[in-house]
Amino acid sequence: MTPIATPDISATISAAFAAAQPLKSKASVIPDDVNYSVIHSKVVSGIRKTIDVRLNKKVSESTLRAIALELKSGDSRPYDRTFIVYYLPEMPVGAGGWATTHFDPGLDVRILGLTPEEASAGVDSLLPSTREDIGRWSDDRNGTQIVMYRDRGRPYLEQFFNDGSVLKEELVESLTPLGRRFESKVGSSLGDHWVIDAGGQLQIRDNVGLVYTANTIN
């Protein structure tokens, strides 16, 4: 007589419990040194949700993905699309984010500014040794790297964009109470200009006032 196999009840219960737990991959973990806060959220017609998020620092794509999934899972209401824009400290909201994670409807992660790796790389390889370096800065709103230098006594500015293009223009320098002021030699109808303040940071300004402060690249 063949013995009848009896199921392992404990194994069955363990398997059922494991299946009921949410799946968690390594990519879904938010590092302990990363903090974020929701600045603003808005629901449009119950089908689309937009969220503005403030990060405490630059993070990787996998961390952005983890934050996006956490934000989306925190709202039980269904939306066809969820658009999330991320801002670094001191970045003005509405002037373009550093990164986005959009559910449209699938999750699309994009870093619009410089990644942590790109920021640390700098632009040393792009600077000819014959120039006299005035300074280098990073505009984290769009990932632009700004270089000022002198060539034969004349000041110039070069902006290195993410798409590989470079904008070069000759500058006119003057001294102001705010610091050393530089503006394009051809002028600007909006009064666009740059000021290097006492701390070495680059203030991007126009006729209205301060637009953004770019951080120094050491």
Short mmCIF file of C-alpha atoms in Angstrom, two decimals:
data_model
loop_
_atom_site.label_atom_id
_atom_site.label_comp_id
_atom_site.label_asym_id
_atom_site.label_seq_id
_atom_site.Cartn_x
_atom_site.Cartn_y
_atom_site.Cartn_z
CA MET A 1 0.00 0.00 0.00
CA THR A 2 1.48 3.35 -1.09
CA PRO A 3 1.61 5.94 1.72
CA ILE A 4 -0.31 9.15 1.06
CA ALA A 5 1.85 12.30 1.17
CA THR A 6 0.53 14.91 3.55
CA PRO A 7 1.15 18.59 2.84
CA ASP A 8 3.56 20.53 5.02
CA ILE A 9 1.14 22.92 6.73
CA SER A 10 3.87 25.23 8.09
CA ALA A 11 5.50 25.54 4.66
CA THR A 12 2.14 26.32 3.07
CA ILE A 13 1.44 29.07 5.61
CA SER A 14 4.92 30.55 5.17
CA ALA A 15 4.56 30.62 1.39
CA ALA A 16 1.16 32.27 1.62
CA PHE A 17 2.49 34.91 4.02
CA ALA A 18 5.45 35.66 1.75
CA ALA A 19 3.19 36.01 -1.28
CA ALA A 20 1.06 38.55 0.58
CA GLN A 21 4.05 40.83 1.27
CA PRO A 22 4.81 43.70 -1.16
CA LEU A 23 7.69 43.06 -3.53
CA LYS A 24 10.78 45.05 -2.63
CA SER A 25 13.86 45.31 -4.82
CA LYS A 26 17.20 46.88 -4.00
CA ALA A 27 16.33 49.74 -6.36
CA SER A 28 13.29 50.63 -4.24
CA VAL A 29 15.32 51.54 -1.14
CA ILE A 30 15.78 55.24 -0.30
CA PRO A 31 19.21 55.84 1.31
CA ASP A 32 19.22 57.06 4.92
CA ASP A 33 21.00 60.31 4.00
CA VAL A 34 18.33 61.30 1.46
CA ASN A 35 15.39 63.41 2.62
CA TYR A 36 12.55 64.88 0.62
CA SER A 37 9.41 66.89 1.26
CA VAL A 38 6.32 67.64 -0.81
CA ILE A 39 6.17 71.37 -1.53
CA HIS A 40 2.90 71.37 -3.44
CA SER A 41 0.47 68.92 -4.99
CA LYS A 42 -2.49 69.48 -7.29
CA VAL A 43 -5.17 67.23 -8.75
CA VAL A 44 -6.63 68.15 -12.15
CA SER A 45 -10.11 66.80 -12.91
CA GLY A 46 -9.41 63.69 -10.83
CA ILE A 47 -7.35 62.14 -13.64
CA ARG A 48 -3.98 63.86 -13.27
CA LYS A 49 -1.90 64.69 -10.22
CA THR A 50 1.14 66.96 -10.12
CA ILE A 51 3.61 67.01 -7.22
CA ASP A 52 6.52 69.36 -6.50
CA VAL A 53 9.20 67.79 -4.29
CA ARG A 54 12.19 69.33 -2.51
CA LEU A 55 15.30 67.12 -2.23
CA ASN A 56 18.05 67.69 0.30
CA LYS A 57 20.71 66.87 -2.32
CA LYS A 58 21.33 65.30 -5.72
CA VAL A 59 20.39 61.63 -5.89
CA SER A 60 20.68 58.72 -8.32
CA GLU A 61 18.03 57.59 -10.79
CA SER A 62 17.29 54.53 -8.66
CA THR A 63 16.62 56.75 -5.64
CA LEU A 64 14.33 58.98 -7.70
CA ARG A 65 12.46 55.87 -8.80
CA ALA A 66 12.08 54.76 -5.17
CA ILE A 67 10.76 58.17 -4.10
CA ALA A 68 8.31 58.24 -7.02
CA LEU A 69 6.93 54.80 -6.16
CA GLU A 70 6.63 55.77 -2.50
CA LEU A 71 4.74 58.96 -3.34
CA LYS A 72 2.40 57.19 -5.73
CA SER A 73 1.66 54.32 -3.35
CA GLY A 74 0.92 56.82 -0.58
CA ASP A 75 -2.27 57.94 -2.37
CA SER A 76 -4.95 55.27 -2.73
CA ARG A 77 -6.91 57.31 -5.27
CA PRO A 78 -6.28 56.24 -8.86
CA TYR A 79 -4.98 58.72 -11.43
CA ASP A 80 -4.31 58.16 -15.12
CA ARG A 81 -1.14 60.22 -14.85
CA THR A 82 1.07 61.47 -12.02
CA PHE A 83 3.73 64.09 -12.75
CA ILE A 84 6.46 64.67 -10.14
CA VAL A 85 9.08 67.45 -10.38
CA TYR A 86 12.11 67.55 -8.06
CA TYR A 87 13.94 70.67 -6.87
CA LEU A 88 17.31 70.92 -5.16
CA PRO A 89 17.80 73.21 -2.13
CA GLU A 90 17.35 76.92 -3.01
CA MET A 91 16.01 76.15 -6.50
CA PRO A 92 12.90 78.29 -7.17
CA VAL A 93 9.73 76.31 -7.80
CA GLY A 94 8.27 76.78 -11.26
CA ALA A 95 11.55 77.79 -12.93
CA GLY A 96 12.38 74.26 -14.05
CA GLY A 97 13.19 71.29 -11.87
CA TRP A 98 16.40 69.31 -11.47
CA ALA A 99 14.65 66.01 -12.26
CA THR A 100 11.25 64.49 -13.03
CA THR A 101 9.54 61.16 -12.48
CA HIS A 102 6.36 60.97 -14.53
CA PHE A 103 3.83 58.14 -14.54
CA ASP A 104 2.43 58.57 -18.07
CA PRO A 105 1.18 55.97 -17.34
CA GLY A 106 4.45 54.02 -16.99
CA LEU A 107 7.22 55.48 -14.84
CA ASP A 108 9.77 57.62 -16.71
CA VAL A 109 12.75 58.90 -14.67
CA ARG A 110 14.74 61.84 -16.04
CA ILE A 111 17.55 63.92 -14.53
CA LEU A 112 17.48 67.29 -16.29
CA GLY A 113 20.42 68.82 -14.43
CA LEU A 114 23.78 67.32 -13.56
CA THR A 115 23.95 63.90 -11.94
CA PRO A 116 26.19 63.59 -8.85
CA GLU A 117 28.82 61.89 -11.02
CA GLU A 118 28.72 64.61 -13.70
CA ALA A 119 28.95 67.39 -11.14
CA SER A 120 32.07 65.89 -9.57
CA ALA A 121 33.70 65.43 -13.00
CA GLY A 122 33.69 69.18 -13.72
CA VAL A 123 34.90 70.75 -16.95
CA ASP A 124 38.67 70.60 -16.47
CA SER A 125 39.18 68.71 -19.73
CA LEU A 126 37.34 71.44 -21.65
CA LEU A 127 39.54 74.35 -20.57
CA PRO A 128 42.55 75.16 -22.79
CA SER A 129 45.66 75.75 -20.67
CA THR A 130 46.40 79.07 -22.46
CA ARG A 131 43.45 80.81 -20.82
CA GLU A 132 43.42 82.68 -17.53
CA ASP A 133 40.60 81.09 -15.56
CA ILE A 134 38.23 83.53 -13.80
CA GLY A 135 35.85 80.93 -12.41
CA ARG A 136 33.61 77.95 -13.05
CA TRP A 137 30.06 77.39 -11.83
CA SER A 138 27.21 74.93 -12.12
CA ASP A 139 23.63 76.00 -12.89
CA ASP A 140 21.71 73.07 -11.39
CA ARG A 141 18.39 74.20 -12.85
CA ASN A 142 19.31 72.77 -16.23
CA GLY A 143 22.74 71.20 -15.81
CA THR A 144 24.59 74.03 -17.55
CA GLN A 145 28.24 74.55 -16.63
CA ILE A 146 29.44 78.15 -16.85
CA VAL A 147 33.08 79.08 -17.44
CA MET A 148 34.55 82.58 -17.35
CA TYR A 149 38.11 83.27 -18.47
CA ARG A 150 40.39 85.90 -19.99
CA ASP A 151 42.08 85.65 -23.35
CA ARG A 152 44.57 88.41 -24.20
CA GLY A 153 43.05 90.52 -21.45
CA ARG A 154 39.45 90.20 -22.67
CA PRO A 155 36.84 88.40 -20.53
CA TYR A 156 34.76 85.64 -22.10
CA LEU A 157 31.96 83.35 -20.99
CA GLU A 158 31.24 79.82 -22.20
CA GLN A 159 28.14 77.83 -21.30
CA PHE A 160 28.31 74.04 -21.72
CA PHE A 161 24.84 72.53 -22.18
CA ASN A 162 23.69 68.95 -21.64
CA ASP A 163 23.16 68.36 -25.37
CA GLY A 164 26.86 68.98 -26.01
CA SER A 165 26.46 72.49 -27.44
CA VAL A 166 28.58 75.42 -26.24
CA LEU A 167 27.63 79.11 -26.23
CA LYS A 168 30.55 81.56 -26.20
CA GLU A 169 30.36 85.33 -25.87
CA GLU A 170 32.70 88.20 -25.09
CA LEU A 171 31.98 90.10 -21.89
CA VAL A 172 32.32 93.60 -20.51
CA GLU A 173 33.48 93.81 -16.88
CA SER A 174 32.73 96.49 -14.28
CA LEU A 175 32.86 96.85 -10.50
CA THR A 176 29.64 97.25 -8.48
CA PRO A 177 28.74 97.20 -4.75
CA LEU A 178 27.48 93.63 -5.28
CA GLY A 179 30.76 92.44 -6.79
CA ARG A 180 32.38 92.06 -10.20
CA ARG A 181 29.73 92.47 -12.87
CA PHE A 182 29.93 90.90 -16.32
CA GLU A 183 27.54 91.42 -19.22
CA SER A 184 27.53 90.42 -22.86
CA LYS A 185 29.37 92.84 -25.14
CA VAL A 186 26.41 92.76 -27.56
CA GLY A 187 24.01 93.63 -24.74
CA SER A 188 20.65 92.18 -23.69
CA SER A 189 17.16 93.65 -23.93
CA LEU A 190 16.33 92.04 -20.56
CA GLY A 191 19.49 93.28 -18.90
CA ASP A 192 20.93 89.79 -18.42
CA HIS A 193 24.25 89.89 -16.57
CA TRP A 194 26.38 88.00 -14.06
CA VAL A 195 27.90 89.09 -10.75
CA ILE A 196 30.67 87.26 -8.89
CA ASP A 197 29.90 87.93 -5.22
CA ALA A 198 32.31 88.08 -2.28
CA GLY A 199 31.89 84.34 -1.70
CA GLY A 200 32.89 83.49 -5.26
CA GLN A 201 29.41 82.35 -6.29
CA LEU A 202 27.94 83.51 -9.58
CA GLN A 203 24.73 85.51 -9.38
CA ILE A 204 22.65 85.30 -12.55
CA ARG A 205 20.68 88.54 -12.75
CA ASP A 206 18.52 90.69 -15.03
CA ASN A 207 16.81 94.09 -14.85
CA VAL A 208 14.35 92.80 -12.25
CA GLY A 209 16.98 91.40 -9.88
CA LEU A 210 18.51 88.10 -8.84
CA VAL A 211 17.37 85.13 -10.94
CA TYR A 212 19.56 82.34 -9.59
CA THR A 213 22.88 81.75 -7.83
CA ALA A 214 25.16 79.18 -9.46
CA ASN A 215 27.48 77.14 -7.25
CA THR A 216 31.25 77.22 -7.63
CA ILE A 217 32.97 74.21 -9.21
CA ASN A 218 36.23 73.60 -7.37
#
